[in-house]
Each structure stands twice: as C-alpha cells, then as structure tokens.
mmCIF file of C-alpha atoms in Angstrom:
data_model
loop_
_atom_site.group_PDB
_atom_site.id
_atom_site.type_symbol
_atom_site.label_atom_id
_atom_site.label_comp_id
_atom_site.label_asym_id
_atom_site.label_seq_id
_atom_site.Cartn_x
_atom_site.Cartn_y
_atom_site.Cartn_z
ATOM 1 C CA MET R 96 99.225 77.069 29.965
ATOM 2 C CA ASN R 97 97.815 74.272 31.884
ATOM 3 C CA ILE R 98 99.411 72.028 35.143
ATOM 4 C CA PHE R 99 100.641 69.502 32.865
ATOM 5 C CA ARG R 100 102.428 71.295 30.575
ATOM 6 C CA LEU R 101 103.957 72.605 32.924
ATOM 7 C CA SER R 102 104.849 70.075 35.147
ATOM 8 C CA GLY R 103 105.934 68.350 31.986
ATOM 9 C CA ASP R 104 107.982 71.209 30.872
ATOM 10 C CA MET R 105 109.787 70.822 34.468
ATOM 11 C CA THR R 106 110.191 67.628 33.845
ATOM 12 C CA HIS R 107 111.249 67.602 30.822
ATOM 13 C CA LEU R 108 114.084 70.492 32.805
ATOM 14 C CA MET R 109 114.540 68.034 34.863
ATOM 15 C CA SER R 110 115.813 65.090 32.590
ATOM 16 C CA VAL R 111 118.645 68.162 31.396
ATOM 17 C CA ILE R 112 119.859 68.604 34.618
ATOM 18 C CA VAL R 113 120.117 65.546 35.614
ATOM 19 C CA LEU R 114 121.877 64.663 32.886
ATOM 20 C CA LEU R 115 124.468 67.379 32.768
ATOM 21 C CA LEU R 116 124.570 67.383 36.425
ATOM 22 C CA LYS R 117 125.996 63.643 35.767
ATOM 23 C CA ILE R 118 128.108 65.320 33.278
ATOM 24 C CA HIS R 119 129.541 67.942 34.563
ATOM 25 C CA THR R 120 130.096 66.654 38.294
ATOM 26 C CA ILE R 121 131.291 62.759 37.695
ATOM 27 C CA LYS R 122 133.107 63.942 34.819
ATOM 28 C CA SER R 123 131.494 60.688 32.957
ATOM 29 C CA CYS R 124 129.297 60.524 29.678
ATOM 30 C CA ALA R 125 129.168 56.218 30.310
ATOM 31 C CA GLY R 126 126.298 55.170 29.229
ATOM 32 C CA ILE R 127 124.584 57.879 27.516
ATOM 33 C CA SER R 128 124.708 57.652 23.469
ATOM 34 C CA LEU R 129 126.209 61.193 22.318
ATOM 35 C CA LYS R 130 123.911 59.936 18.767
ATOM 36 C CA THR R 131 120.661 60.728 20.717
ATOM 37 C CA GLN R 132 121.843 63.893 22.517
ATOM 38 C CA GLU R 133 122.624 65.599 19.019
ATOM 39 C CA LEU R 134 119.375 64.241 17.443
ATOM 40 C CA TYR R 135 117.921 66.776 20.976
ATOM 41 C CA ALA R 136 120.163 69.558 19.813
ATOM 42 C CA LEU R 137 118.690 69.253 16.305
ATOM 43 C CA VAL R 138 114.953 69.143 17.840
ATOM 44 C CA PHE R 139 116.143 72.181 19.485
ATOM 45 C CA ALA R 140 118.053 74.172 16.838
ATOM 46 C CA THR R 141 114.726 73.364 14.413
ATOM 47 C CA ARG R 142 111.525 73.785 17.113
ATOM 48 C CA TYR R 143 113.202 76.944 18.157
ATOM 49 C CA LEU R 144 114.135 78.670 14.367
ATOM 50 C CA ASP R 145 111.625 81.212 15.680
ATOM 51 C CA ILE R 146 112.884 82.536 18.807
ATOM 52 C CA PHE R 147 113.314 85.472 18.486
ATOM 53 C CA THR R 148 110.818 86.744 15.507
ATOM 54 C CA ASP R 149 107.628 84.929 17.061
ATOM 55 C CA PHE R 150 107.230 85.688 21.167
ATOM 56 C CA VAL R 151 105.065 83.816 23.692
ATOM 57 C CA SER R 152 105.760 84.805 27.250
ATOM 58 C CA VAL R 153 109.075 85.416 29.148
ATOM 59 C CA TYR R 154 108.905 81.909 30.064
ATOM 60 C CA ASN R 155 109.056 79.666 26.753
ATOM 61 C CA THR R 156 111.414 82.469 25.428
ATOM 62 C CA ILE R 157 113.535 81.782 28.070
ATOM 63 C CA MET R 158 113.293 77.489 28.146
ATOM 64 C CA LYS R 159 114.147 77.703 24.865
ATOM 65 C CA LEU R 160 117.488 78.973 25.416
ATOM 66 C CA ILE R 161 117.215 76.799 28.640
ATOM 67 C CA PHE R 162 116.947 73.970 25.628
ATOM 68 C CA LEU R 163 119.423 75.263 23.094
ATOM 69 C CA ALA R 164 121.504 75.910 25.845
ATOM 70 C CA THR R 165 121.837 72.901 27.535
ATOM 71 C CA SER R 166 121.331 70.741 24.967
ATOM 72 C CA PHE R 167 124.469 71.442 22.982
ATOM 73 C CA SER R 168 126.323 71.711 25.892
ATOM 74 C CA ILE R 169 125.983 68.156 26.143
ATOM 75 C CA VAL R 170 126.882 67.224 22.826
ATOM 76 C CA TRP R 171 129.958 69.762 23.057
ATOM 77 C CA TYR R 172 131.166 67.826 26.480
ATOM 78 C CA MET R 173 130.441 64.493 25.334
ATOM 79 C CA ARG R 174 132.528 65.019 22.286
ATOM 80 C CA HIS R 175 135.251 68.026 22.655
ATOM 81 C CA HIS R 176 136.271 67.253 27.101
ATOM 82 C CA LYS R 177 139.242 65.768 27.005
ATOM 83 C CA ILE R 178 137.906 63.907 30.127
ATOM 84 C CA VAL R 179 134.526 63.224 29.563
ATOM 85 C CA ARG R 180 135.085 62.208 25.677
ATOM 86 C CA ARG R 181 137.277 59.350 27.440
ATOM 87 C CA SER R 182 133.810 57.953 28.832
ATOM 88 C CA TYR R 183 131.411 57.917 26.187
ATOM 89 C CA ASP R 184 131.638 54.433 24.903
ATOM 90 C CA LYS R 185 131.758 55.288 20.863
ATOM 91 C CA GLU R 186 131.353 51.532 20.097
ATOM 92 C CA GLN R 187 128.753 50.243 21.331
ATOM 93 C CA ASP R 188 126.630 53.794 20.220
ATOM 94 C CA THR R 189 126.520 53.307 17.137
ATOM 95 C CA PHE R 190 123.056 53.971 16.141
ATOM 96 C CA ARG R 191 122.984 55.744 12.515
ATOM 97 C CA HIS R 192 121.064 58.069 13.118
ATOM 98 C CA LEU R 193 120.980 59.655 9.707
ATOM 99 C CA PHE R 194 117.994 56.693 9.298
ATOM 100 C CA LEU R 195 115.822 58.166 11.820
ATOM 101 C CA ILE R 196 116.691 62.162 9.843
ATOM 102 C CA LEU R 197 116.093 61.295 6.918
ATOM 103 C CA PRO R 198 112.464 59.529 7.136
ATOM 104 C CA CYS R 199 111.555 62.145 8.954
ATOM 105 C CA LEU R 200 112.765 65.121 6.865
ATOM 106 C CA ILE R 201 110.973 63.736 3.816
ATOM 107 C CA LEU R 202 108.192 62.715 5.917
ATOM 108 C CA ALA R 203 107.647 66.375 7.167
ATOM 109 C CA LEU R 204 108.111 67.364 3.643
ATOM 110 C CA VAL R 205 104.865 65.269 2.706
ATOM 111 C CA VAL R 206 102.415 65.369 5.976
ATOM 112 C CA ASN R 207 102.552 68.286 7.685
ATOM 113 C CA GLU R 208 99.534 71.418 8.653
ATOM 114 C CA LYS R 209 101.183 73.957 6.568
ATOM 115 C CA PHE R 210 103.596 73.770 3.691
ATOM 116 C CA THR R 211 105.873 76.873 4.872
ATOM 117 C CA PHE R 212 109.796 76.800 5.543
ATOM 118 C CA LYS R 213 108.931 77.282 8.957
ATOM 119 C CA GLU R 214 105.980 74.353 9.017
ATOM 120 C CA VAL R 215 108.444 72.251 8.078
ATOM 121 C CA MET R 216 110.416 72.442 10.513
ATOM 122 C CA TRP R 217 108.885 72.387 13.238
ATOM 123 C CA THR R 218 107.002 69.157 11.985
ATOM 124 C CA PHE R 219 110.360 67.441 11.271
ATOM 125 C CA SER R 220 111.532 68.981 14.877
ATOM 126 C CA LEU R 221 108.712 66.579 16.108
ATOM 127 C CA TYR R 222 109.587 63.633 14.376
ATOM 128 C CA VAL R 223 112.469 63.461 15.665
ATOM 129 C CA GLU R 224 111.912 63.675 18.823
ATOM 130 C CA ALA R 225 109.220 61.150 18.334
ATOM 131 C CA VAL R 226 112.438 58.656 17.651
ATOM 132 C CA ALA R 227 115.163 60.512 19.334
ATOM 133 C CA ILE R 228 115.079 57.839 22.092
ATOM 134 C CA LEU R 229 115.514 55.562 20.092
ATOM 135 C CA PRO R 230 119.928 55.082 20.267
ATOM 136 C CA GLN R 231 119.954 55.371 24.142
ATOM 137 C CA LEU R 232 117.503 52.453 24.037
ATOM 138 C CA VAL R 233 119.996 50.421 21.520
ATOM 139 C CA LEU R 234 122.910 51.419 23.999
ATOM 140 C CA LEU R 235 121.110 50.872 27.599
ATOM 141 C CA GLN R 236 119.792 47.203 26.324
ATOM 142 C CA ARG R 237 123.838 46.378 25.007
ATOM 143 C CA THR R 238 125.165 48.275 28.512
ATOM 144 C CA LYS R 239 124.258 46.165 31.164
ATOM 145 C CA ASN R 240 125.374 48.818 33.833
ATOM 146 C CA ILE R 241 122.600 51.026 33.857
ATOM 147 C CA ASP R 242 124.086 53.460 36.807
ATOM 148 C CA ASN R 243 120.908 55.577 38.563
ATOM 149 C CA LEU R 244 121.331 58.388 37.031
ATOM 150 C CA THR R 245 120.909 57.676 33.538
ATOM 151 C CA GLY R 246 118.262 55.716 34.840
ATOM 152 C CA GLN R 247 116.631 58.879 36.304
ATOM 153 C CA TYR R 248 117.632 60.720 32.812
ATOM 154 C CA VAL R 249 115.841 58.222 30.698
ATOM 155 C CA PHE R 250 112.820 58.319 32.432
ATOM 156 C CA LEU R 251 112.447 61.660 33.001
ATOM 157 C CA LEU R 252 112.865 62.028 29.427
ATOM 158 C CA GLY R 253 110.011 59.656 28.757
ATOM 159 C CA ALA R 254 107.750 61.346 31.623
ATOM 160 C CA TYR R 255 107.370 64.651 29.563
ATOM 161 C CA ARG R 256 105.771 63.888 26.596
ATOM 162 C CA ALA R 257 103.433 62.048 28.594
ATOM 163 C CA LEU R 258 102.529 64.827 30.524
ATOM 164 C CA TYR R 259 102.493 66.643 27.722
ATOM 165 C CA ILE R 260 99.543 64.129 26.106
ATOM 166 C CA LEU R 261 97.786 65.234 29.666
ATOM 167 C CA ASN R 262 97.470 68.785 28.490
ATOM 168 C CA TRP R 263 96.615 68.112 24.791
ATOM 169 C CA ILE R 264 94.043 66.635 25.963
ATOM 170 C CA TYR R 265 93.260 69.229 28.127
ATOM 171 C CA ARG R 266 93.334 71.960 25.231
ATOM 172 C CA TYR R 267 91.783 70.023 23.444
ATOM 173 C CA LEU R 268 88.796 69.728 25.671
ATOM 174 C CA THR R 269 88.934 73.562 26.418
ATOM 175 C CA GLU R 270 90.085 75.307 23.943
ATOM 176 C CA LYS R 271 88.042 75.032 20.682
ATOM 177 C CA HIS R 272 89.913 74.466 17.593
ATOM 178 C CA PHE R 273 92.760 73.063 19.227
ATOM 179 C CA VAL R 274 93.345 69.715 17.054
ATOM 180 C CA HIS R 275 96.315 69.064 16.384
ATOM 181 C CA TRP R 276 96.631 65.223 14.666
ATOM 182 C CA ILE R 277 100.703 65.457 13.694
ATOM 183 C CA THR R 278 101.275 66.560 17.206
ATOM 184 C CA TRP R 279 98.824 64.220 19.172
ATOM 185 C CA ILE R 280 100.133 61.142 16.965
ATOM 186 C CA SER R 281 104.198 62.166 17.235
ATOM 187 C CA GLY R 282 103.892 62.716 20.899
ATOM 188 C CA LEU R 283 102.228 59.096 21.386
ATOM 189 C CA VAL R 284 104.623 57.714 19.320
ATOM 190 C CA GLN R 285 107.507 58.625 21.906
ATOM 191 C CA THR R 286 105.512 57.618 24.786
ATOM 192 C CA LEU R 287 105.348 54.193 23.014
ATOM 193 C CA LEU R 288 108.985 53.934 22.689
ATOM 194 C CA TYR R 289 109.567 54.208 26.455
ATOM 195 C CA ALA R 290 106.517 51.917 27.340
ATOM 196 C CA ASP R 291 109.121 49.151 28.280
ATOM 197 C CA PHE R 292 111.698 50.991 29.481
ATOM 198 C CA PHE R 293 109.215 52.277 32.395
ATOM 199 C CA TYR R 294 107.663 49.013 32.465
ATOM 200 C CA TYR R 295 111.767 47.420 33.619
ATOM 201 C CA TYR R 296 112.604 51.176 35.590
ATOM 202 C CA ILE R 297 108.901 51.126 37.233
ATOM 203 C CA ASN R 298 109.629 47.283 38.351
ATOM 204 C CA SER R 299 112.785 47.736 39.407
ATOM 205 C CA TRP R 300 112.553 50.844 41.370
ATOM 206 C CA LYS R 301 109.475 48.677 43.231
ATOM 207 C CA ASN R 302 111.323 45.740 43.506
ATOM 208 C CA ASN R 303 114.507 47.777 44.671
ATOM 209 C CA VAL R 304 116.970 46.337 42.370
ATOM 210 C CA ARG R 305 119.228 47.312 39.807
ATOM 211 C CA LEU R 306 117.813 48.688 36.221
ATOM 212 C CA GLN R 307 118.481 45.401 34.099
ATOM 213 C CA LEU R 308 116.611 45.834 30.450
ATOM 214 C CA PRO R 309 115.922 42.320 28.963
ATOM 215 C CA ALA R 310 119.107 41.583 26.006
ATOM 216 C CA ASP Z 457 95.541 82.763 14.006
ATOM 217 C CA ILE Z 458 94.500 79.776 14.641
ATOM 218 C CA MET Z 459 97.958 77.394 13.034
ATOM 219 C CA ASP Z 460 100.110 79.246 15.771
ATOM 220 C CA ASP Z 461 98.014 78.646 18.714
ATOM 221 C CA TYR Z 462 99.415 75.734 19.182
ATOM 222 C CA HIS Z 463 102.739 77.363 18.436
ATOM 223 C CA ASP Z 464 103.034 78.092 22.401
ATOM 224 C CA GLU Z 465 103.888 74.971 23.468
ATOM 225 C CA LEU Z 466 107.564 73.811 23.907
#
C-alpha cells in the first residue's frame, strides 16, 4: 500500500459518501445518471467476485464490501425509493449503456492477461469502469443545473483514478514485475474522459462561479 | 504469484 493508492481509495470512498448523503438527506437524485450508477454496480460485482475466496487484507475486504453495498443501494434508491425516484430525470438519462457493456465484454474476452473466468471478469470490470462515467457526463451536459454535490461527486470520482495512476507509477518504480498495461491504459482513458469536466470544474471553483458545462 | 500481485487493488 502507498499514499497514492490510499488517498485514491479514500477519494473514491468520499465520492460515494457524497452521493449517498445527497440522495439520503435531501431525498433527491436530480442530475445523477442511473445508468452510470448501474455501470458502477456492475464494475464492483464483476471485480470483487473473489471477495470471499482470495483474502488480501482486512482493509481490502472491508472496502470491497462498502463499495458493493453503496453502489447497489444507490441503484436501489434511484429505482425504488418512492421519493428519490421522483427526482430522477428519466427522459434525459437515455444513454444506452448496453452499447458500452457489450464492447467491453468482447474486448475483455480478446484482450486480457489470462483467459480464465476470474481474469476476464476482472478485465471486463476495468473496461466498464473506464467508460462508466459517460452517461453521467452526457447528463451533465444536458441538464444545465449542476448542483454542488453532483459536481463534487463527479470531481472526486475522477480524482480517485488520477491518484491511482500515481500509485501505478510508484509501484512500477518500486516493485519488480509490476507491469500491467491493461490496467494502466484503461485507467488513463478513464481519467482522460474527465479532462474537460476537470477543466470547467476547477475554473468554476477558481472564479467562484456556478459550474456550467458548454452545450 | 506474479499474476495476482495487482489483484490486491480495489
């Protein structure tokens, strides 16, 4: 474990807590893409298959349980909670995430480090996570009103993977054999997808104005 | 083994 990975995990945890706070306290999911939340639930479900078979550490197991529990409960809230579901803008959140899932599955079957069920699922979860934010970014472009919590959520979600990139550089420099192009490239693509959001978010924060994404 | 060293990440 290194400081980059730990801060990356904490940033990721913060993003999930910010989202749960928004949904649980103000009972609203306005501006949040259910498609992205479903993709993240799929990411954790396919990445943490070995949660009970391969024990890494107490920290690792606890964090996996937290990410699984929070991602599925957010999907549940947005789909079934009688008040929260009313604030979900179904008409705007129309991204067909199946068009993201299928190519990721095909790519994971072709490009992976080992053709085993667990490894292909792990690789699939990496590819899906790389593109999972797309429905959310599309929704932000459409709905002009990006409230603070949503902006903070997306920012933290993007920042965690940027910190992971520093973690991979650190591990590459300090550990022999630590070379994993698939992880690195999908992590880089994921972070780059946030590039323009980061640009507008930091500018709006510096100029102390509301976050507006160009149409 | 080597393959699993990065499966220690979340």
